[in-house]
Amino acid sequence: MRITILSILLFFLSVSAWSQQREYSTKNTEAIKYFAQAGQNIDEHYYDDAIDNLLKAIGEDSRFVEAHAQLGDVYRIRHTYKLAIEQYLKVIALNPEFNRGIYLKIGETEIYDAKYAQAQQHLEKYLTYLDITPQNNEFAQKLIADAKFSILAIQHPVPFKPINMGPNINTADDEYLPVGTADESMLIFTRKINNNEDFYKSLKVKGKWDTAVYLSSRINTDQYNEGAQSLSQDGKFLFFTGCNRPDGLGRCDIYISKKMGDDWGKPFDLSKPVNTAGWESQPSISADGRTLYFVSNKKGGYGGYDIWKSTLTDKGWGEPENLGPNINTAYNEQSPFIHPDDSTLYFCSNGWPGLGNKDLFVSRLGKDGKWQKPQNLGYPINTNGDENGLTLTAYGTYAFFASDNANLNGFGGYDIYTFELPANLRPHIVTYVKGNVGDAKTKEPLEAAVEIIDLEKNKPVYQDYSGADEGDFLATITSGKNYALNISKSGYLFYSANFSLIGYKEQKPFHIKALLSPIEVGNKVILKNIFFDTNKFDLKDESKSELEKLVEFLNVNPTVHIEISGHTDNVGADLANQTLSENRAKSVYKYLVSNGIPAARLVYKGYGKTQPIAPNITEDDKALNRRTEFMIIAK
């Protein structure tokens, strides 16, 4: 647990003032001698000796107010809050007007000890004094806000039933900061052994987490700490914090490593502008892999540690941007976790109203593109202790966190737990597309460009390559949108698929096997993202991304000639269907010509209902038959 910089300053200022005071509340020379020795102990940071001498001073004179006050300060700096409160209460009982700062100190300490009502009373008493410095006034107001929030939060607890993740994950050592892949097949976390932090991983086998193993000797080291990691949704990239490494720019830097088969590649420093001579840590990568959230104490922030983001451009990572005053405060914001919906951010803070120390918060991205003011996750998820390091599954139903709370009956030290997140704290519904790309003839895996596009915005939400070894890829997509999937590789026809998540309520992934056909006469592609209104042939705006892909394909393959064909289901008159299908094919033809494709390379034709690819029985089958295709007719 941490205390604020202000409280530390208050401690040392009070020690200095009381040690130099010449008129004490006692005349007992032995008591004064022990008190002076305690002051010297504190200057040398020998706090145990200071406590011993202050107790001796009080033993000589139990009404020695300065000794009680200073003992309270030492207990507070050592986080023994109950004992600190006892000493401050004795000061107030002996002399209520001894020092107004006592009321600020006891108020802060009572919040850390979950005595919120008493804290509020003492802090309000402190604010009745005149000539309080603006800094102390602001700090007291902040603590009162904490106390008021905490009283209400405890009266309205949220559901919280943490489950220990068991002996395959947790040991007598510390385990914390768990992150998983979108399909929940792999979990990577930090384990501290003999004060050295390394990464471990566990794979899910038949629905259960297997025994965790050492991640990689290419990432883990004996001499440096590795921690505070973020895993890309497909598990192929690991962003992590490395401190005091010889290739670093500052005390702690952010590094990246790529999965190479069953092992990981050598990590490299992200360098400027993300890393600086300061402290950069706790990365969290967005689902599309293009925005990196992290924590830094660099200049330009709001105070303490702030959360920043950097966006990947064609020239590398861009200049970091502060997330602004709706996230960052004059205190500390840390442990960001951007959910795969790319619009829900979880983090910890001791600046926003909470139950003491750091609490967990959630903020959502508004329609204006700005982060909204955060919501405290509530009690008992948050307590008067130090909560941080929350991560979620892609579905957003369950969260992971670490705790050393003795009441949770762990295996020792910090253990990793999971719990079901209350519905109002969850992100948008997210699912994932998991696929394999191969050659349609040989069935051999292919490394191909994979792109998923938000059709409304015509904006990529995922761009990567399928794995060279297995042709695999994994990408998350958020509910409420319509997506196009395009897979392309030189020498092959591209692959087209559509995922409509409008009104989507399930948590069901999409599994696909994308077999790419070589560019040969007679081979076809169904353009699954060409859209028309019912009984109309005007291209809808959502068709643009697919049409652009077709233009790109024809430009890359300038000798290819194609036939564009329109098809309908069996509903309606044959002649009407024939005319409609031909007009739809013609609309695509006209778009291609208007975008620079020579008309001599194009033919369009309508086939009406004559070439179904599914029985015209169910609505889903009929939808399959209503399609636009292109076929290679010359190359």
XYZ file of C-alpha atoms in Angstrom:
635
model
C 0.000 0.000 0.000
C 1.090 3.542 -0.658
C 0.497 6.865 1.006
C 0.477 10.155 -0.772
C 3.475 12.382 -1.325
C 1.646 15.081 0.623
C 1.252 12.834 3.658
C 4.969 11.995 3.569
C 5.810 15.697 3.474
C 3.466 16.330 6.380
C 5.214 13.592 8.322
C 8.733 14.925 7.913
C 7.674 18.535 8.458
C 5.995 17.594 11.725
C 9.015 15.575 12.862
C 11.270 18.536 12.173
C 8.965 20.999 13.939
C 8.377 18.877 17.052
C 12.025 17.827 17.349
C 13.133 21.479 17.302
C 10.438 22.614 19.712
C 11.929 23.934 22.977
C 8.743 24.208 25.068
C 7.352 20.688 25.457
C 4.200 19.567 27.207
C 6.409 17.678 29.673
C 9.177 18.715 32.051
C 10.403 15.137 32.404
C 14.029 15.211 31.230
C 14.174 11.462 30.595
C 11.074 11.676 28.395
C 12.593 14.591 26.468
C 15.866 12.665 26.062
C 14.068 9.646 24.541
C 12.032 11.960 22.324
C 15.197 13.633 20.995
C 16.760 10.229 20.313
C 13.641 9.225 18.379
C 13.979 12.332 16.231
C 17.521 11.331 15.338
C 16.359 7.774 14.582
C 13.756 9.158 12.186
C 16.330 11.321 10.415
C 18.358 8.152 9.849
C 15.224 6.143 8.851
C 15.588 3.766 11.819
C 11.852 3.624 12.440
C 11.832 0.611 14.779
C 14.325 2.351 17.049
C 12.233 5.526 16.846
C 9.128 3.637 17.953
C 11.046 2.088 20.854
C 12.335 5.464 22.049
C 8.936 7.164 21.700
C 7.297 4.423 23.738
C 9.968 4.954 26.400
C 9.274 8.689 26.335
C 5.557 8.051 26.826
C 6.412 5.559 29.552
C 8.168 8.353 31.407
C 5.219 10.725 30.926
C 1.939 9.436 29.464
C 0.761 13.023 28.912
C 3.715 13.865 26.617
C 1.616 15.125 23.687
C 4.495 15.616 21.234
C 5.642 12.023 21.751
C 2.134 10.671 21.070
C 1.880 12.816 17.921
C 5.259 11.764 16.620
C 4.587 8.104 17.405
C 1.334 8.391 15.432
C 3.309 9.767 12.491
C 5.809 6.907 12.582
C 3.059 4.297 12.798
C 1.310 5.976 9.867
C 4.439 5.997 7.721
C 4.828 2.275 8.557
C 1.176 1.617 7.557
C 0.206 0.398 11.026
C -2.901 2.506 10.858
C -4.787 1.300 13.934
C -1.851 2.127 16.192
C -1.431 5.519 14.488
C -5.087 6.351 15.106
C -4.760 5.398 18.783
C -1.883 7.861 19.200
C -3.646 10.697 17.344
C -6.773 10.200 19.478
C -4.619 10.460 22.618
C -3.224 13.745 21.310
C -6.741 15.106 20.758
C -7.851 13.878 24.183
C -4.864 15.499 25.915
C -5.027 18.768 23.965
C -7.667 19.207 21.214
C -5.930 22.363 20.011
C -2.373 21.010 20.131
C -1.940 21.111 16.338
C -4.607 21.439 13.675
C -2.597 19.163 11.365
C -3.461 16.238 13.645
C -7.028 16.330 12.297
C -5.818 16.067 8.700
C -3.480 13.205 9.568
C -5.999 11.218 11.569
C -8.630 11.757 8.865
C -6.322 10.373 6.191
C -5.283 7.455 8.412
C -8.883 6.595 9.319
C -9.751 6.337 5.624
C -6.899 3.867 5.158
C -8.321 1.935 8.138
C -11.899 2.037 6.739
C -13.202 4.280 9.557
C -14.944 6.586 7.138
C -17.502 8.323 9.373
C -14.835 9.244 11.923
C -12.538 10.403 9.115
C -15.212 12.731 7.766
C -15.733 14.299 11.213
C -12.029 14.901 11.793
C -11.464 16.308 8.312
C -14.414 18.677 8.595
C -12.999 19.807 11.936
C -9.673 20.500 10.192
C -11.382 22.716 7.612
C -12.801 24.962 10.359
C -9.302 26.362 10.976
C -8.283 29.596 9.246
C -5.325 30.152 6.960
C -5.045 26.553 5.730
C -2.733 26.324 2.737
C -4.467 25.760 -0.618
C -2.620 22.439 -0.982
C -3.817 21.132 2.388
C -7.325 22.471 1.777
C -7.518 20.586 -1.529
C -6.152 17.423 0.075
C -8.699 17.561 2.903
C -11.549 18.115 0.449
C -10.366 15.111 -1.560
C -10.287 12.939 1.575
C -13.793 14.067 2.559
C -15.006 13.066 -0.899
C -13.392 9.648 -0.337
C -15.115 9.297 3.045
C -18.562 10.271 1.731
C -18.236 7.965 -1.274
C -17.082 5.063 0.915
C -19.987 5.362 3.350
C -22.487 5.133 0.471
C -20.561 2.385 -1.333
C -20.584 0.126 1.725
C -24.325 0.677 2.085
C -24.811 -0.475 -1.538
C -22.387 -3.368 -2.158
C -21.983 -4.903 -5.612
C -21.949 -8.677 -6.272
C -18.447 -10.080 -5.793
C -17.500 -13.747 -5.405
C -13.789 -14.174 -6.153
C -12.556 -17.671 -7.049
C -8.925 -18.679 -6.589
C -7.531 -19.992 -9.883
C -5.992 -22.956 -8.129
C -2.609 -24.637 -7.623
C -1.817 -24.880 -11.350
C -1.584 -21.071 -11.374
C -0.906 -20.019 -7.783
C 1.916 -21.009 -5.440
C 3.397 -19.845 -2.135
C 5.182 -17.135 -4.172
C 3.505 -13.981 -5.504
C 1.459 -14.291 -8.725
C -0.188 -11.232 -10.263
C -1.042 -9.227 -13.421
C -2.748 -11.982 -15.452
C -3.610 -11.407 -19.128
C -5.180 -13.857 -21.573
C -5.836 -14.339 -25.268
C -9.276 -13.605 -26.687
C -10.124 -17.291 -27.036
C -8.997 -17.880 -23.422
C -6.552 -20.564 -24.534
C -3.482 -19.008 -22.886
C -2.865 -16.990 -19.725
C 0.390 -15.132 -19.048
C 1.136 -13.697 -15.617
C 3.994 -12.446 -13.443
C 5.505 -14.583 -10.687
C 7.984 -13.191 -8.148
C 10.572 -15.635 -6.779
C 13.390 -14.397 -4.521
C 12.455 -10.820 -5.405
C 12.865 -11.480 -9.151
C 9.870 -11.037 -11.454
C 9.426 -13.352 -14.463
C 6.615 -14.368 -16.791
C 4.835 -17.707 -16.669
C 2.136 -19.115 -18.932
C -0.688 -21.597 -18.577
C -2.624 -23.220 -21.416
C -6.268 -24.202 -21.119
C -6.655 -27.941 -21.729
C -10.173 -29.417 -21.875
C -11.585 -26.366 -20.140
C -9.030 -26.274 -17.292
C -5.849 -24.298 -16.817
C -2.772 -26.509 -17.034
C 0.264 -26.203 -14.736
C 2.012 -22.897 -15.424
C 5.487 -23.030 -16.961
C 8.350 -20.567 -17.406
C 7.527 -18.411 -20.427
C 10.853 -17.995 -22.212
C 14.529 -17.498 -21.456
C 14.564 -14.986 -24.332
C 12.291 -12.689 -22.325
C 12.849 -13.584 -18.683
C 16.176 -12.717 -17.085
C 17.870 -13.444 -13.765
C 19.234 -9.942 -13.265
C 16.273 -7.759 -14.310
C 12.572 -7.673 -13.480
C 9.991 -8.343 -16.190
C 6.381 -7.502 -15.469
C 3.284 -5.408 -16.178
C 2.583 -7.112 -19.488
C -0.059 -6.892 -22.208
C -0.856 -9.658 -24.679
C -2.306 -9.096 -28.141
C -5.670 -10.778 -28.638
C -4.176 -13.519 -30.826
C -1.331 -14.149 -28.376
C 1.371 -13.322 -30.937
C 2.767 -10.112 -29.422
C 3.773 -9.443 -25.840
C 4.279 -5.883 -24.615
C 5.942 -5.705 -21.219
C 7.911 -3.562 -18.808
C 11.640 -4.053 -18.371
C 13.539 -2.040 -15.776
C 17.194 -1.018 -15.588
C 18.136 -2.906 -18.746
C 21.307 -1.745 -20.503
C 19.401 -0.998 -23.730
C 16.735 1.067 -21.950
C 16.231 4.819 -22.135
C 15.008 5.288 -18.559
C 14.509 3.488 -15.283
C 11.692 1.402 -16.777
C 10.883 1.025 -20.488
C 8.260 -0.766 -22.570
C 9.445 -3.668 -24.713
C 7.821 -5.918 -27.313
C 8.418 -9.541 -28.256
C 6.832 -11.618 -31.041
C 5.868 -15.265 -30.684
C 8.090 -17.502 -32.794
C 6.634 -21.012 -32.969
C 6.592 -22.401 -29.433
C 9.034 -19.749 -28.173
C 9.357 -15.964 -28.285
C 11.688 -13.700 -30.203
C 14.234 -11.424 -28.614
C 12.442 -8.396 -27.114
C 13.307 -4.913 -28.238
C 12.805 -1.496 -26.670
C 9.972 0.533 -28.238
C 12.314 3.524 -28.004
C 11.250 7.152 -28.504
C 8.734 8.711 -28.449
C 7.018 6.098 -26.220
C 10.001 5.542 -23.926
C 11.868 8.456 -22.379
C 14.501 9.077 -19.728
C 11.621 8.901 -17.230
C 9.473 5.929 -16.173
C 7.247 4.149 -18.705
C 5.400 1.024 -17.674
C 2.174 -1.001 -17.592
C 1.363 -1.196 -21.329
C -2.041 -2.230 -22.670
C -2.480 -2.771 -26.404
C -5.777 -2.180 -28.215
C -7.535 -4.990 -30.080
C -6.429 -3.683 -33.482
C -2.836 -3.443 -32.260
C -2.562 0.215 -33.245
C -3.026 2.054 -29.950
C -0.790 1.496 -26.943
C -1.933 2.717 -23.534
C 0.724 3.021 -20.838
C 1.718 4.805 -17.625
C 4.390 7.467 -17.328
C 5.557 10.192 -14.978
C 6.850 12.241 -17.931
C 6.413 16.000 -18.126
C 3.127 17.365 -19.385
C 0.893 15.238 -17.180
C -1.567 16.202 -14.468
C 0.602 15.032 -11.578
C 2.129 11.818 -10.277
C 1.666 8.928 -12.699
C -0.655 9.487 -15.682
C -2.104 7.243 -18.382
C -0.997 8.062 -21.928
C -1.538 6.569 -25.369
C 0.502 6.316 -28.555
C -0.931 5.414 -31.970
C 0.945 3.376 -34.552
C 1.514 5.158 -37.870
C 3.318 4.284 -41.085
C 6.401 5.876 -39.525
C 6.162 4.027 -36.192
C 4.640 4.901 -32.837
C 3.318 8.449 -32.681
C 3.939 11.132 -30.081
C 2.150 10.071 -26.845
C -1.084 11.834 -25.882
C -2.281 12.275 -22.323
C -5.772 10.797 -21.811
C -6.862 14.060 -20.222
C -8.583 15.263 -17.046
C -11.486 12.806 -17.249
C -8.949 10.044 -16.565
C -5.884 11.610 -14.954
C -5.757 13.579 -11.705
C -3.109 15.323 -9.616
C -2.551 11.950 -7.944
C -1.706 8.545 -9.495
C -3.499 6.677 -12.282
C -2.023 3.301 -13.186
C -2.620 -0.253 -14.496
C -4.663 0.621 -17.618
C -6.482 -2.212 -19.366
C -8.187 -1.406 -22.655
C -10.841 -3.998 -23.354
C -11.029 -5.542 -26.861
C -14.113 -3.424 -27.562
C -11.581 -0.536 -27.743
C -14.018 1.734 -25.923
C -13.933 0.557 -22.300
C -10.914 1.360 -20.131
C -10.237 -0.095 -16.684
C -7.550 1.407 -14.453
C -6.639 2.143 -10.846
C -6.414 5.528 -9.177
C -6.015 7.166 -5.793
C -7.209 10.485 -7.182
C -10.880 9.826 -7.924
C -13.256 9.258 -4.958
C -12.638 5.805 -3.534
C -12.363 3.674 -0.431
C -8.712 4.434 0.310
C -5.375 3.822 -1.371
C -5.931 2.751 -5.013
C -9.358 1.740 -6.310
C -10.397 0.209 -9.628
C -12.387 2.325 -12.097
C -13.990 2.017 -15.510
C -14.338 4.750 -18.129
C -16.175 4.552 -21.433
C -15.398 6.302 -24.685
C -18.103 8.832 -25.545
C -19.557 9.500 -28.965
C -17.372 12.607 -29.095
C -14.282 10.398 -28.955
C -13.388 11.527 -25.427
C -13.159 9.405 -22.304
C -16.017 9.945 -19.876
C -15.495 10.497 -16.157
C -14.746 7.144 -14.513
C -17.022 4.984 -12.402
C -15.711 3.340 -9.240
C -16.249 -0.442 -9.458
C -17.732 -0.329 -5.981
C -17.469 -2.190 -2.698
C -16.355 -4.928 -2.015
C -14.448 -5.129 -5.315
C -12.683 -2.060 -3.951
C -11.708 -1.786 -0.293
C -9.527 0.394 1.900
C -6.590 -1.667 0.576
C -4.693 -1.342 -2.693
C -6.633 -2.670 -5.714
C -4.967 -2.682 -9.117
C -4.095 -4.830 -12.103
C -7.607 -5.772 -13.265
C -7.951 -7.488 -16.650
C -10.969 -9.032 -18.382
C -11.795 -11.845 -20.724
C -12.688 -10.776 -24.254
C -16.335 -11.583 -23.572
C -16.175 -9.198 -20.609
C -18.126 -11.479 -18.270
C -15.241 -12.402 -16.004
C -12.331 -10.404 -14.618
C -8.918 -11.433 -13.320
C -7.138 -9.759 -10.424
C -4.500 -10.491 -7.793
C -4.825 -10.187 -4.026
C -2.955 -11.064 -0.835
C -6.130 -10.786 1.232
C -5.837 -13.409 3.982
C -9.619 -13.755 4.069
C -9.562 -15.291 0.568
C -7.581 -18.352 1.757
C -4.930 -18.256 -0.949
C -1.770 -20.295 -1.406
C 0.534 -17.587 -0.047
C 1.481 -14.030 -0.985
C -0.438 -12.598 -3.927
C -2.684 -15.097 -5.743
C -4.647 -14.695 -8.962
C -8.435 -14.788 -8.717
C -11.328 -14.516 -11.125
C -14.849 -13.225 -10.543
C -17.989 -12.485 -12.508
C -18.153 -8.785 -13.247
C -21.491 -7.084 -12.439
C -23.458 -6.419 -15.618
C -23.361 -2.616 -15.327
C -19.548 -2.668 -15.173
C -19.040 -4.811 -18.245
C -17.789 -3.617 -21.639
C -19.665 -3.952 -24.910
C -20.310 -7.524 -26.036
C -17.308 -8.782 -27.971
C -16.679 -12.002 -29.825
C -13.806 -13.189 -31.969
C -13.068 -14.560 -35.406
C -10.606 -17.430 -35.359
C -9.500 -18.844 -38.674
C -6.967 -20.722 -40.728
C -5.898 -19.783 -44.254
C -4.837 -22.412 -46.747
C -4.413 -23.238 -50.437
C -7.675 -24.520 -51.926
C -5.806 -27.156 -53.964
C -3.041 -28.388 -51.672
C -4.673 -27.491 -48.339
C -1.250 -26.250 -47.194
C -1.327 -23.274 -44.765
C -0.711 -19.815 -46.218
C 0.678 -16.606 -44.791
C -1.844 -14.069 -46.102
C -2.971 -10.509 -45.343
C -6.056 -10.526 -43.126
C -8.209 -7.424 -42.735
C -11.478 -6.834 -40.891
C -13.329 -3.640 -41.740
C -16.077 -1.736 -39.946
C -18.440 -1.356 -42.895
C -20.246 1.717 -41.582
C -17.012 3.676 -41.192
C -15.115 1.824 -43.930
C -12.284 1.639 -41.420
C -10.034 -1.341 -40.620
C -10.359 -2.675 -37.080
C -7.832 -5.469 -37.633
C -4.890 -5.800 -40.014
C -2.336 -8.579 -39.743
C -0.975 -11.686 -41.448
C -1.993 -15.259 -40.821
C 0.744 -17.361 -39.256
C 3.280 -18.832 -41.659
C 3.314 -22.212 -39.891
C -0.404 -22.848 -39.471
C -2.071 -20.055 -41.433
C -3.862 -19.066 -38.241
C -5.254 -15.726 -37.119
C -7.535 -14.406 -34.379
C -9.304 -11.050 -34.168
C -11.941 -9.598 -31.865
C -15.031 -7.764 -33.104
C -17.554 -5.732 -31.109
C -21.339 -6.107 -31.152
C -23.603 -3.576 -32.830
C -21.624 -3.366 -36.073
C -21.372 -4.968 -39.504
C -17.939 -6.241 -40.532
C -16.225 -7.361 -43.702
C -13.408 -9.904 -43.679
C -10.931 -9.844 -46.543
C -8.023 -12.265 -46.924
C -5.599 -11.770 -49.789
C -2.323 -13.127 -51.082
C -0.387 -12.564 -54.280
C -1.266 -15.164 -56.920
C -4.636 -15.995 -55.346
C -8.214 -14.779 -55.482
C -9.163 -12.971 -52.309
C -11.538 -14.395 -49.705
C -14.627 -12.449 -48.640
C -16.821 -12.947 -45.573
C -19.335 -10.897 -43.619
C -20.079 -10.811 -39.896
C -23.183 -8.928 -38.865
C -23.199 -8.219 -35.133
C -26.097 -5.766 -35.182
C -28.441 -6.885 -32.397
C -25.855 -9.508 -31.399
C -26.406 -10.833 -27.857
C -24.521 -14.125 -27.897
C -20.991 -14.912 -26.830
C -20.293 -17.263 -29.680
C -17.082 -17.095 -31.726
C -16.795 -17.425 -35.500
C -14.536 -20.221 -36.731
C -13.635 -20.182 -40.417
C -11.472 -22.131 -42.830
C -10.474 -19.777 -45.628
C -9.176 -21.665 -48.671
C -7.736 -19.331 -51.305
C -8.079 -20.352 -54.941
C -5.282 -19.588 -57.397
C -5.962 -17.081 -60.163
C -7.175 -19.521 -62.801
C -9.905 -19.349 -65.402
C -13.195 -20.548 -63.978
C -12.430 -19.823 -60.330
C -14.947 -17.617 -58.531
C -15.307 -15.357 -55.498
C -18.600 -14.595 -53.785
C -18.547 -10.910 -52.842
C -20.233 -11.176 -49.467
C -20.013 -7.471 -48.715
C -21.892 -6.093 -51.726
C -25.248 -4.810 -50.473
C -28.500 -3.663 -52.099
C -31.882 -2.739 -50.696
C -34.677 -5.239 -51.354
C -35.694 -5.267 -55.039
C -33.262 -2.450 -55.812
C -29.897 -2.316 -57.592
C -28.301 0.841 -56.180
C -25.098 -0.022 -54.325
C -25.307 0.728 -50.609
C -22.537 2.706 -48.928
C -21.476 -0.372 -46.942
C -20.389 -1.977 -50.247
C -17.528 0.470 -50.707
C -14.808 -1.488 -48.894
C -15.491 -4.649 -50.927
C -15.581 -2.719 -54.177
C -12.262 -1.083 -53.296
C -10.765 -4.534 -52.701
C -11.968 -5.665 -56.115
C -10.474 -2.583 -57.775
C -7.194 -3.242 -55.940
C -7.192 -6.893 -57.056
C -7.727 -5.955 -60.688
C -4.999 -3.305 -60.552
C -2.527 -5.758 -59.030
C -3.425 -8.340 -61.699
C -3.701 -6.188 -64.869
C -4.087 -9.121 -67.310
C -7.055 -10.641 -65.519
C -10.519 -10.428 -67.115
C -13.605 -11.152 -65.046
C -17.311 -11.761 -65.354
C -19.469 -10.048 -62.721
C -22.632 -12.021 -62.045
C -25.804 -11.253 -60.127
C -28.035 -13.918 -58.550
C -31.396 -13.971 -56.751
C -33.501 -16.405 -54.749
C -36.683 -17.966 -56.159
C -39.125 -15.436 -54.684
C -40.995 -13.406 -57.306
C -41.420 -13.603 -61.076
C -38.589 -15.095 -63.109
C -38.314 -12.138 -65.475
C -38.190 -9.659 -62.592
C -35.464 -11.679 -60.884
C -33.492 -11.905 -64.116
C -33.692 -8.146 -64.663
C -32.817 -7.366 -61.041
C -29.783 -9.667 -61.048
C -28.468 -8.154 -64.275
C -28.932 -4.587 -63.025
C -27.069 -5.419 -59.818
C -24.160 -6.907 -61.748
C -24.200 -3.835 -63.981
C -23.968 -1.544 -60.913
C -20.744 -3.259 -59.871
C -19.461 -3.080 -63.457
C -20.128 0.663 -63.621
C -18.341 1.240 -60.285
C -15.241 -0.579 -61.529
C -15.172 1.355 -64.788
C -15.616 4.660 -62.965
C -12.633 3.744 -60.824
C -10.246 3.191 -63.696
C -10.738 -0.464 -64.649
C -10.930 -0.785 -68.488
C -14.365 -1.909 -69.633
C -12.681 -4.369 -72.037
C -11.617 -6.457 -69.013
C -15.156 -6.714 -67.636
C -18.347 -8.566 -68.480
C -21.531 -8.449 -66.427
C -24.435 -10.861 -66.482
C -27.576 -11.658 -64.489
C -28.558 -15.232 -63.784
C -31.719 -14.662 -61.753
C -32.625 -17.750 -59.737
C -31.015 -20.257 -62.118
C -27.760 -20.906 -60.197
C -28.650 -21.415 -56.508
C -25.899 -22.496 -54.109
C -28.376 -23.540 -51.385
C -31.968 -24.866 -51.322
C -34.494 -22.027 -51.462
C -36.223 -23.251 -48.308
C -35.152 -21.240 -45.275
C -34.535 -17.498 -45.114
C -30.844 -18.144 -44.452
C -30.604 -20.315 -47.569
C -32.366 -17.696 -49.673
C -29.959 -15.066 -48.389
C -27.048 -17.224 -49.608
C -28.586 -17.360 -53.080
C -28.976 -13.575 -53.243
C -25.369 -12.799 -54.090
C -22.876 -11.065 -56.342
C -19.887 -13.010 -57.714
C -16.980 -12.538 -60.013
C -15.310 -15.258 -62.069
C -11.965 -15.306 -63.896
C -12.622 -15.574 -67.634
C -9.103 -14.788 -68.872
C -5.674 -14.161 -67.361
